[in-house]
Amino acid sequence: MYEETVGWDRREEYEILDPTDPETIPKFVDPLPIPKIARPMRPYDSSKSRELFYKITMREAKHRFHKYFPLTTIFGYNGTYPGPTIEVPKDVAIKVKWENQLPKKHILPIDHTLHGTMDTPDVRTVIHLHGANVDADSDGHPEAWFSRDNEFVGQKYEREIYEYTNHQAGATLWYHDHALGITRLNVYSGLAGFYLIRDFLEERLNLPKNEYEIPIMIQDKTFNKDGSLFYPDNTTPPIDNPIPSTPAAFFGNTVVVNGKLWPYLEVEPRKYRFRILNASNLRSYTLGLSNGEVLHQIGTDQGLLHQPQDIRSFILEPAERIDLIVDFSKYIGQEIILQNTAQTPPSPGMEVIMKFIVGKEVKYPDTSTIPNELMPFHPIDPALAVKERTMILDETKDHYGRTLHLLNNRMWSDPATEKVKLDTIEIWHLVNNFNFPHPIHIHLVNFEILG
């Protein structure tokens, strides 16, 4: 087991800290960690058609979420949380061997009544590269899972080494676990990381880069008294059987950013680029700066926009990414909060995400720019659509009285009814009959929102 070596500061602040009560946890005592960059085991060699090759191992590890917390057991890619950031050039294919060295016992309660958990190992993994255009056998199908050392594999398991062609526009993607029945637990436990595709067109735009380009992963979590991760093992209101039983909704009561609770970031009075990811299971955020400063949005999930958009706040749903430039040059010596103004669900402390502390000088002159135009935009012509489909998201109850989600009145395990023709355009009408938002993303393809 990997263990963080930083000592535990036992000052008086810890004596009044209760990990179960967010109001007792001091904010802005930890600097924002920056995820390490993954290094390939084999470098790219175009003359030999040799691809970049990575090996990333999932391990149980110890992680300190807060300066005054004890160490917490997590699952992590290469034993870290977040996992290492993979950076690759557009159109340069890479191969990744994802190794499962996790223990056989999960650190969170398993509901063995859920589809995919009844006769399978408790700890299973499969990796989905969220937002990527990949072949199906490298997409991370929920039933393509594998246990420790590949002792057991799911019925859709096809390959040990995944291939990513990166044949798409530069964008902020992320990789995360996708195992059937336990995705929520594995991602909550720490199995998530950034994947950045670099586009040569983007490199010519002179955007903030290197130490002035920072990925930010936001998750909500709840902790037990001993600092371990808490995840509910019963519904609300509780049912008698089964136990554990998965609740339909769970919101954590603390904010974790790049693995730290309410951290701070010291910035220079200059422009920064932030790639922000909401890696929470269910919670959405409405984010903005406490001083009302304009944010220059330059990108979304699928890459850079055609032109920057000036905004003061934005909604970020689970799994959604946004690409921003923030100019701190006017705020020398000030402290600015990245705040959350979403009203539901209310929890003390959730209105604050992290703090920016603006210094008094820059190391180097800021020559970065916010271009008037970013990337060419080629809208899809709706007139070219060969078919229109309506997909209705609805819900029913299982025989325990718990919420069961349906799509066009069918369950996930039912045979596929939507069969599309390769290289055609379709219009899909997505209708959400739930009483809460339900973000949608479609594997293997990009799409354009019409309204």
Protein backbone atom coordinates (compact mmCIF):
# COMPACT_ATOMS: atom_id res chain seq x y z
CA MET A 1 0.00 0.00 0.00
CA TYR A 2 1.30 3.45 -0.93
CA GLU A 3 1.33 6.00 1.88
CA GLU A 4 1.76 9.75 1.87
CA THR A 5 4.81 10.72 3.92
CA VAL A 6 3.76 14.20 5.01
CA GLY A 7 3.48 14.39 8.79
CA TRP A 8 0.23 15.00 10.62
CA ASP A 9 0.16 18.47 12.18
CA ARG A 10 -1.41 17.98 15.62
CA ARG A 11 -1.93 21.61 16.49
CA GLU A 12 -4.89 22.87 18.48
CA GLU A 13 -6.96 23.29 15.31
CA TYR A 14 -7.25 19.52 15.04
CA GLU A 15 -8.66 19.19 18.53
CA ILE A 16 -11.85 20.99 17.47
CA LEU A 17 -11.99 19.51 13.98
CA ASP A 18 -14.69 16.93 13.33
CA PRO A 19 -14.42 15.36 9.85
CA THR A 20 -18.18 14.70 9.93
CA ASP A 21 -18.95 18.40 10.52
CA PRO A 22 -17.78 20.67 7.69
CA GLU A 23 -18.29 23.78 9.82
CA THR A 24 -15.37 22.71 12.04
CA ILE A 25 -12.94 22.16 9.15
CA PRO A 26 -10.67 25.19 8.54
CA LYS A 27 -10.67 26.36 4.93
CA PHE A 28 -7.74 27.51 2.78
CA VAL A 29 -4.99 25.83 4.81
CA ASP A 30 -3.72 23.55 2.02
CA PRO A 31 -2.20 24.70 -1.28
CA LEU A 32 -3.91 23.41 -4.40
CA PRO A 33 -2.02 20.33 -5.63
CA ILE A 34 -1.32 20.09 -9.36
CA PRO A 35 -1.68 16.52 -10.70
CA LYS A 36 1.56 15.06 -12.01
CA ILE A 37 2.00 14.44 -15.74
CA ALA A 38 2.04 10.76 -16.72
CA ARG A 39 5.26 9.71 -18.40
CA PRO A 40 5.22 7.11 -21.17
CA MET A 41 7.31 3.97 -20.78
CA ARG A 42 8.06 4.07 -24.49
CA PRO A 43 8.42 7.36 -26.40
CA TYR A 44 6.80 8.22 -29.70
CA ASP A 45 8.91 7.50 -32.79
CA SER A 46 7.22 8.43 -36.07
CA SER A 47 10.05 6.96 -38.15
CA LYS A 48 9.35 3.52 -36.72
CA SER A 49 5.56 3.97 -36.37
CA ARG A 50 6.08 3.38 -32.68
CA GLU A 51 3.33 4.63 -30.39
CA LEU A 52 3.57 6.14 -26.96
CA PHE A 53 3.00 3.42 -24.37
CA TYR A 54 1.81 4.02 -20.81
CA LYS A 55 1.27 1.71 -17.87
CA ILE A 56 -1.02 2.98 -15.13
CA THR A 57 -1.73 0.88 -12.07
CA MET A 58 -4.75 1.18 -9.81
CA ARG A 59 -3.77 0.78 -6.16
CA GLU A 60 -5.15 1.30 -2.69
CA ALA A 61 -3.26 4.17 -1.09
CA LYS A 62 -3.25 6.63 1.80
CA HIS A 63 -4.13 10.24 1.05
CA ARG A 64 -4.38 13.35 3.21
CA PHE A 65 -7.41 15.44 2.24
CA HIS A 66 -6.66 18.20 4.75
CA LYS A 67 -3.69 19.36 6.78
CA TYR A 68 -5.46 18.47 10.03
CA PHE A 69 -6.98 15.18 8.83
CA PRO A 70 -5.54 11.76 9.48
CA LEU A 71 -4.60 9.75 6.41
CA THR A 72 -7.56 8.40 4.42
CA THR A 73 -7.65 5.17 2.42
CA ILE A 74 -8.43 5.76 -1.26
CA PHE A 75 -8.25 4.01 -4.61
CA GLY A 76 -5.94 5.81 -7.01
CA TYR A 77 -4.40 5.56 -10.45
CA ASN A 78 -0.71 4.97 -9.70
CA GLY A 79 -1.81 5.34 -6.10
CA THR A 80 -2.55 9.05 -6.45
CA TYR A 81 -5.69 11.17 -6.31
CA PRO A 82 -6.38 12.66 -8.75
CA GLY A 83 -4.62 10.29 -11.12
CA PRO A 84 -1.72 11.50 -13.27
CA THR A 85 -2.64 13.78 -16.16
CA ILE A 86 -2.11 12.25 -19.59
CA GLU A 87 -1.10 14.85 -22.21
CA VAL A 88 -0.99 13.82 -25.86
CA PRO A 89 -0.79 15.56 -29.25
CA LYS A 90 -3.78 15.38 -31.56
CA ASP A 91 -3.66 12.43 -34.00
CA VAL A 92 -0.79 10.74 -32.15
CA ALA A 93 -2.08 7.35 -31.02
CA ILE A 94 -1.12 5.99 -27.63
CA LYS A 95 -1.54 2.68 -25.87
CA VAL A 96 -2.29 2.34 -22.16
CA LYS A 97 -2.07 -0.79 -20.07
CA TRP A 98 -4.43 -0.31 -17.14
CA GLU A 99 -3.43 -2.64 -14.30
CA ASN A 100 -5.71 -3.54 -11.40
CA GLN A 101 -3.74 -4.05 -8.19
CA LEU A 102 -6.60 -3.08 -5.90
CA PRO A 103 -7.52 -5.26 -2.91
CA LYS A 104 -10.38 -7.74 -3.11
CA LYS A 105 -12.39 -5.87 -0.46
CA HIS A 106 -13.86 -2.49 -1.34
CA ILE A 107 -13.41 0.49 0.97
CA LEU A 108 -17.09 1.43 0.50
CA PRO A 109 -20.29 -0.62 0.99
CA ILE A 110 -21.38 -2.77 -1.99
CA ASP A 111 -25.07 -3.17 -2.84
CA HIS A 112 -25.28 -6.74 -4.14
CA THR A 113 -28.82 -6.30 -5.44
CA LEU A 114 -27.74 -4.00 -8.27
CA HIS A 115 -27.28 -5.20 -11.82
CA GLY A 116 -23.68 -6.29 -12.26
CA THR A 117 -22.89 -6.85 -8.57
CA MET A 118 -24.72 -10.07 -7.74
CA ASP A 119 -22.18 -12.69 -8.82
CA THR A 120 -19.07 -10.64 -9.50
CA PRO A 121 -16.02 -9.61 -7.44
CA ASP A 122 -16.60 -6.63 -5.18
CA VAL A 123 -13.65 -4.73 -6.64
CA ARG A 124 -13.72 -4.50 -10.42
CA THR A 125 -12.48 -1.79 -12.74
CA VAL A 126 -12.69 -0.69 -16.34
CA ILE A 127 -11.52 2.67 -17.65
CA HIS A 128 -13.63 5.03 -19.74
CA LEU A 129 -11.94 7.97 -21.46
CA HIS A 130 -14.76 10.48 -21.19
CA GLY A 131 -15.24 12.52 -24.35
CA ALA A 132 -12.89 10.48 -26.54
CA ASN A 133 -13.45 9.22 -30.05
CA VAL A 134 -12.22 5.63 -29.67
CA ASP A 135 -12.94 2.14 -30.93
CA ALA A 136 -15.53 0.26 -28.92
CA ASP A 137 -13.03 -2.24 -27.50
CA SER A 138 -11.13 0.63 -25.83
CA ASP A 139 -14.17 2.59 -24.69
CA GLY A 140 -14.49 1.04 -21.24
CA HIS A 141 -17.81 -0.77 -21.56
CA PRO A 142 -19.30 -1.30 -18.07
CA GLU A 143 -19.24 -5.08 -18.61
CA ALA A 144 -15.64 -5.09 -19.86
CA TRP A 145 -14.44 -4.98 -16.25
CA PHE A 146 -11.48 -6.87 -14.81
CA SER A 147 -10.50 -7.75 -11.25
CA ARG A 148 -7.07 -7.75 -9.63
CA ASP A 149 -4.44 -9.28 -11.94
CA ASN A 150 -7.27 -9.99 -14.42
CA GLU A 151 -8.26 -13.03 -12.37
CA PHE A 152 -11.87 -12.47 -13.40
CA VAL A 153 -13.18 -10.46 -16.35
CA GLY A 154 -16.60 -9.31 -17.52
CA GLN A 155 -18.48 -10.72 -20.49
CA LYS A 156 -17.59 -7.70 -22.67
CA TYR A 157 -13.88 -7.78 -21.83
CA GLU A 158 -11.80 -7.75 -25.03
CA ARG A 159 -8.33 -6.37 -24.49
CA GLU A 160 -5.70 -5.77 -21.83
CA ILE A 161 -4.10 -2.77 -23.53
CA TYR A 162 -6.30 0.13 -24.65
CA GLU A 163 -5.57 2.20 -27.73
CA TYR A 164 -6.50 5.87 -28.05
CA THR A 165 -6.10 7.40 -31.51
CA ASN A 166 -6.65 11.00 -30.31
CA HIS A 167 -8.15 11.71 -33.72
CA GLN A 168 -10.21 14.70 -32.61
CA ALA A 169 -9.85 18.35 -31.75
CA GLY A 170 -7.76 19.35 -28.77
CA ALA A 171 -9.92 19.17 -25.65
CA THR A 172 -10.13 18.59 -21.90
CA LEU A 173 -11.09 14.96 -21.39
CA TRP A 174 -10.95 12.84 -18.26
CA TYR A 175 -10.58 9.16 -17.53
CA HIS A 176 -12.49 7.40 -14.79
CA ASP A 177 -13.75 4.03 -13.69
CA HIS A 178 -16.84 2.66 -15.42
CA ALA A 179 -17.45 -0.78 -13.87
CA LEU A 180 -21.07 -1.91 -13.88
CA GLY A 181 -22.85 -1.42 -10.56
CA ILE A 182 -19.95 0.29 -8.77
CA THR A 183 -18.92 3.22 -10.98
CA ARG A 184 -20.17 5.71 -8.38
CA LEU A 185 -18.12 4.04 -5.63
CA ASN A 186 -14.90 3.75 -7.62
CA VAL A 187 -14.93 7.34 -8.86
CA TYR A 188 -15.83 8.58 -5.37
CA SER A 189 -12.94 6.50 -4.00
CA GLY A 190 -10.48 8.39 -6.22
CA LEU A 191 -10.38 6.71 -9.63
CA ALA A 192 -10.38 9.81 -11.84
CA GLY A 193 -7.81 11.83 -13.76
CA PHE A 194 -7.34 14.38 -16.55
CA TYR A 195 -6.54 13.57 -20.19
CA LEU A 196 -5.56 16.56 -22.34
CA ILE A 197 -5.36 16.43 -26.13
CA ARG A 198 -3.08 19.14 -27.53
CA ASP A 199 -3.97 20.60 -30.93
CA PHE A 200 -1.29 22.27 -33.09
CA LEU A 201 -3.79 25.01 -33.92
CA GLU A 202 -4.22 25.69 -30.22
CA GLU A 203 -0.47 26.04 -29.76
CA ARG A 204 -0.47 29.01 -32.17
CA LEU A 205 -3.03 30.96 -30.13
CA ASN A 206 -0.59 32.04 -27.41
CA LEU A 207 -2.90 31.08 -24.55
CA PRO A 208 -1.54 30.90 -20.99
CA LYS A 209 0.50 27.70 -20.68
CA ASN A 210 2.91 25.67 -18.58
CA GLU A 211 2.62 26.71 -14.92
CA TYR A 212 -0.13 29.17 -15.87
CA GLU A 213 -2.42 26.43 -17.19
CA ILE A 214 -3.99 24.52 -14.31
CA PRO A 215 -6.48 21.62 -14.27
CA ILE A 216 -9.05 21.78 -11.47
CA MET A 217 -11.09 18.71 -10.47
CA ILE A 218 -14.02 19.32 -8.11
CA GLN A 219 -15.77 16.59 -6.13
CA ASP A 220 -18.03 16.54 -3.10
CA LYS A 221 -17.33 14.06 -0.32
CA THR A 222 -18.41 13.20 3.20
CA PHE A 223 -16.10 11.77 5.85
CA ASN A 224 -16.48 9.54 8.88
CA LYS A 225 -15.23 10.54 12.34
CA ASP A 226 -11.88 8.83 11.74
CA GLY A 227 -11.37 10.67 8.44
CA SER A 228 -12.29 7.71 6.23
CA LEU A 229 -14.59 8.19 3.26
CA PHE A 230 -18.30 7.90 3.99
CA TYR A 231 -20.86 6.62 1.50
CA PRO A 232 -24.43 5.83 2.63
CA ASP A 233 -25.44 2.19 2.80
CA ASN A 234 -29.19 2.69 2.96
CA THR A 235 -31.93 4.66 1.30
CA THR A 236 -33.81 7.64 2.73
CA PRO A 237 -36.23 6.72 4.22
CA PRO A 238 -34.48 3.46 5.07
CA ILE A 239 -35.70 0.07 3.90
CA ASP A 240 -35.39 -3.14 5.91
CA ASN A 241 -33.84 -5.24 3.20
CA PRO A 242 -31.33 -5.35 1.58
CA ILE A 243 -28.47 -3.80 3.53
CA PRO A 244 -26.35 -2.25 2.08
CA SER A 245 -28.80 -0.56 -0.27
CA THR A 246 -27.90 2.20 -2.69
CA PRO A 247 -29.73 5.53 -2.24
CA ALA A 248 -31.12 7.21 -5.34
CA ALA A 249 -29.16 10.37 -4.53
CA PHE A 250 -26.20 11.26 -2.35
CA PHE A 251 -24.51 14.63 -1.96
CA GLY A 252 -21.28 15.07 -0.04
CA ASN A 253 -21.00 17.86 2.53
CA THR A 254 -17.45 19.02 1.72
CA VAL A 255 -15.69 20.32 -1.40
CA VAL A 256 -12.54 18.54 -2.56
CA VAL A 257 -10.42 20.24 -5.24
CA ASN A 258 -7.55 18.26 -6.76
CA GLY A 259 -7.64 16.06 -3.68
CA LYS A 260 -7.67 18.80 -1.01
CA LEU A 261 -10.52 20.28 1.03
CA TRP A 262 -11.13 23.95 0.17
CA PRO A 263 -7.53 24.68 -0.93
CA TYR A 264 -5.89 27.96 -1.93
CA LEU A 265 -3.79 28.84 -4.95
CA GLU A 266 -1.18 31.59 -4.99
CA VAL A 267 -1.31 33.26 -8.40
CA GLU A 268 0.66 36.03 -10.07
CA PRO A 269 -1.13 39.19 -11.27
CA ARG A 270 -1.45 37.90 -14.83
CA LYS A 271 -3.62 35.64 -17.00
CA TYR A 272 -4.20 31.99 -16.11
CA ARG A 273 -5.95 29.20 -17.96
CA PHE A 274 -8.10 26.87 -15.87
CA ARG A 275 -9.56 23.59 -17.12
CA ILE A 276 -12.31 22.86 -14.61
CA LEU A 277 -13.96 19.43 -14.27
CA ASN A 278 -16.95 18.51 -12.15
CA ALA A 279 -16.11 14.93 -11.13
CA SER A 280 -18.91 14.71 -8.56
CA ASN A 281 -21.38 11.85 -8.85
CA LEU A 282 -24.52 13.99 -8.68
CA ARG A 283 -23.89 17.52 -7.46
CA SER A 284 -23.93 20.40 -9.95
CA TYR A 285 -22.28 23.76 -9.28
CA THR A 286 -22.92 27.35 -10.31
CA LEU A 287 -19.46 28.87 -10.21
CA GLY A 288 -18.10 32.40 -10.35
CA LEU A 289 -15.58 34.67 -8.66
CA SER A 290 -16.46 36.50 -5.45
CA ASN A 291 -15.43 39.87 -6.91
CA GLY A 292 -17.68 39.44 -9.94
CA GLU A 293 -14.74 39.46 -12.34
CA VAL A 294 -15.43 38.46 -15.92
CA LEU A 295 -14.39 34.94 -16.89
CA HIS A 296 -13.29 34.38 -20.46
CA GLN A 297 -14.66 31.02 -21.55
CA ILE A 298 -12.57 29.57 -24.36
CA GLY A 299 -13.69 25.95 -24.40
CA THR A 300 -16.18 23.24 -23.48
CA ASP A 301 -16.17 19.44 -23.28
CA GLN A 302 -15.44 19.07 -26.99
CA GLY A 303 -12.63 21.61 -27.25
CA LEU A 304 -12.11 25.28 -27.98
CA LEU A 305 -14.97 27.56 -28.97
CA HIS A 306 -15.02 29.58 -32.17
CA GLN A 307 -14.79 32.79 -30.13
CA PRO A 308 -14.26 33.52 -26.42
CA GLN A 309 -17.39 34.18 -24.39
CA ASP A 310 -17.31 36.63 -21.47
CA ILE A 311 -19.32 35.27 -18.55
CA ARG A 312 -19.56 35.96 -14.83
CA SER A 313 -20.85 32.57 -13.74
CA PHE A 314 -21.53 29.16 -15.22
CA ILE A 315 -23.28 25.90 -14.37
CA LEU A 316 -21.13 22.79 -14.28
CA GLU A 317 -22.97 19.46 -14.25
CA PRO A 318 -21.37 16.13 -13.27
CA ALA A 319 -18.65 15.05 -15.76
CA GLU A 320 -18.81 18.43 -17.52
CA ARG A 321 -15.68 20.47 -18.29
CA ILE A 322 -15.13 24.14 -18.99
CA ASP A 323 -12.01 25.93 -20.25
CA LEU A 324 -11.47 29.45 -18.88
CA ILE A 325 -8.98 32.29 -18.83
CA VAL A 326 -8.93 34.50 -15.73
CA ASP A 327 -6.95 37.75 -15.70
CA PHE A 328 -5.71 38.57 -12.18
CA SER A 329 -3.61 41.58 -13.27
CA LYS A 330 -6.03 44.13 -11.76
CA TYR A 331 -6.16 42.46 -8.35
CA ILE A 332 -2.64 42.73 -6.96
CA GLY A 333 -2.51 41.67 -3.31
CA GLN A 334 -6.18 40.63 -3.18
CA GLU A 335 -7.86 37.37 -2.23
CA ILE A 336 -10.64 36.06 -4.47
CA ILE A 337 -12.97 33.14 -3.79
CA LEU A 338 -14.18 30.70 -6.41
CA GLN A 339 -17.72 30.41 -5.12
CA ASN A 340 -20.73 28.19 -5.72
CA THR A 341 -24.13 29.88 -5.79
CA ALA A 342 -26.19 26.78 -6.61
CA GLN A 343 -29.09 26.67 -4.17
CA THR A 344 -29.62 22.93 -3.97
CA PRO A 345 -28.91 20.87 -2.11
CA PRO A 346 -27.94 23.25 0.69
CA SER A 347 -24.95 22.26 2.81
CA PRO A 348 -22.80 24.48 5.05
CA GLY A 349 -19.54 25.29 3.28
CA MET A 350 -20.64 24.23 -0.20
CA GLU A 351 -20.88 27.88 -1.25
CA VAL A 352 -17.07 28.03 -1.27
CA ILE A 353 -14.81 26.04 -3.60
CA MET A 354 -11.28 27.46 -3.21
CA LYS A 355 -9.34 30.71 -2.79
CA PHE A 356 -7.00 32.58 -5.13
CA ILE A 357 -4.31 34.69 -3.43
CA VAL A 358 -2.96 37.24 -5.91
CA GLY A 359 0.70 38.15 -5.50
CA LYS A 360 2.32 41.52 -6.14
CA GLU A 361 4.57 40.74 -9.09
CA VAL A 362 5.07 38.39 -12.01
CA LYS A 363 8.07 36.15 -12.63
CA TYR A 364 8.07 36.95 -16.32
CA PRO A 365 6.16 39.46 -18.47
CA ASP A 366 2.75 38.11 -19.43
CA THR A 367 2.75 37.83 -23.22
CA SER A 368 -0.23 35.46 -23.42
CA THR A 369 -3.38 36.63 -25.18
CA ILE A 370 -7.12 36.08 -25.37
CA PRO A 371 -7.65 35.86 -29.15
CA ASN A 372 -10.78 37.20 -30.81
CA GLU A 373 -11.08 33.91 -32.67
CA LEU A 374 -10.04 30.50 -31.42
CA MET A 375 -11.03 27.57 -33.63
CA PRO A 376 -12.94 27.29 -36.90
CA PHE A 377 -16.55 26.28 -36.34
CA HIS A 378 -18.34 24.06 -38.82
CA PRO A 379 -21.96 23.72 -37.70
CA ILE A 380 -23.90 20.58 -38.55
CA ASP A 381 -26.70 21.25 -41.04
CA PRO A 382 -29.93 19.83 -39.52
CA ALA A 383 -31.29 19.48 -43.05
CA LEU A 384 -28.79 16.67 -43.61
CA ALA A 385 -30.31 14.54 -40.83
CA VAL A 386 -31.52 11.18 -42.12
CA LYS A 387 -33.59 10.41 -39.03
CA GLU A 388 -35.09 11.98 -35.92
CA ARG A 389 -35.47 10.07 -32.67
CA THR A 390 -37.11 10.89 -29.35
CA MET A 391 -35.55 9.48 -26.19
CA ILE A 392 -37.53 9.81 -22.98
CA LEU A 393 -35.81 9.50 -19.62
CA ASP A 394 -38.23 8.26 -17.01
CA GLU A 395 -38.28 6.32 -13.78
CA THR A 396 -40.10 3.54 -12.02
CA LYS A 397 -39.55 1.52 -8.84
CA ASP A 398 -37.79 -1.79 -8.32
CA HIS A 399 -39.25 -4.48 -6.05
CA TYR A 400 -37.52 -2.86 -3.07
CA GLY A 401 -39.27 0.45 -3.77
CA ARG A 402 -36.11 2.15 -5.02
CA THR A 403 -35.84 4.41 -8.05
CA LEU A 404 -35.13 2.63 -11.34
CA HIS A 405 -34.18 4.69 -14.40
CA LEU A 406 -35.62 3.96 -17.83
CA LEU A 407 -34.90 5.15 -21.38
CA ASN A 408 -37.91 4.89 -23.68
CA ASN A 409 -39.40 2.59 -21.06
CA ARG A 410 -36.47 0.20 -21.31
CA MET A 411 -33.70 -0.71 -18.91
CA TRP A 412 -29.98 -0.56 -19.66
CA SER A 413 -29.80 -4.36 -19.92
CA ASP A 414 -32.54 -4.60 -22.56
CA PRO A 415 -31.57 -5.16 -26.23
CA ALA A 416 -30.56 -2.05 -28.16
CA THR A 417 -33.37 -0.47 -30.17
CA GLU A 418 -31.44 2.46 -31.70
CA LYS A 419 -29.37 1.32 -34.66
CA VAL A 420 -27.65 4.13 -36.53
CA LYS A 421 -25.88 4.08 -39.87
CA LEU A 422 -22.20 4.99 -39.88
CA ASP A 423 -21.30 8.47 -41.12
CA THR A 424 -24.87 9.77 -41.09
CA ILE A 425 -26.44 12.67 -39.20
CA GLU A 426 -29.42 12.25 -36.88
CA ILE A 427 -31.41 14.60 -34.65
CA TRP A 428 -32.16 13.29 -31.18
CA HIS A 429 -34.82 14.83 -28.94
CA LEU A 430 -33.91 14.08 -25.32
CA VAL A 431 -36.84 14.41 -22.91
CA ASN A 432 -36.13 14.37 -19.17
CA ASN A 433 -39.13 13.40 -17.04
CA PHE A 434 -37.05 13.15 -13.85
CA ASN A 435 -37.51 15.67 -11.08
CA PHE A 436 -33.80 16.57 -11.25
CA PRO A 437 -31.29 17.36 -14.03
CA HIS A 438 -29.79 14.42 -15.89
CA PRO A 439 -26.68 15.32 -17.92
CA ILE A 440 -26.20 13.29 -21.10
CA HIS A 441 -23.09 12.46 -23.05
CA ILE A 442 -22.81 10.03 -25.95
CA HIS A 443 -19.86 7.69 -26.21
CA LEU A 444 -17.66 7.59 -29.31
CA VAL A 445 -19.10 10.69 -31.02
CA ASN A 446 -19.35 14.46 -30.62
CA PHE A 447 -22.63 16.28 -31.05
CA GLU A 448 -24.06 19.76 -31.40
CA ILE A 449 -26.86 21.08 -29.17
CA LEU A 450 -29.68 22.62 -31.21
CA GLY A 451 -31.79 23.95 -28.35
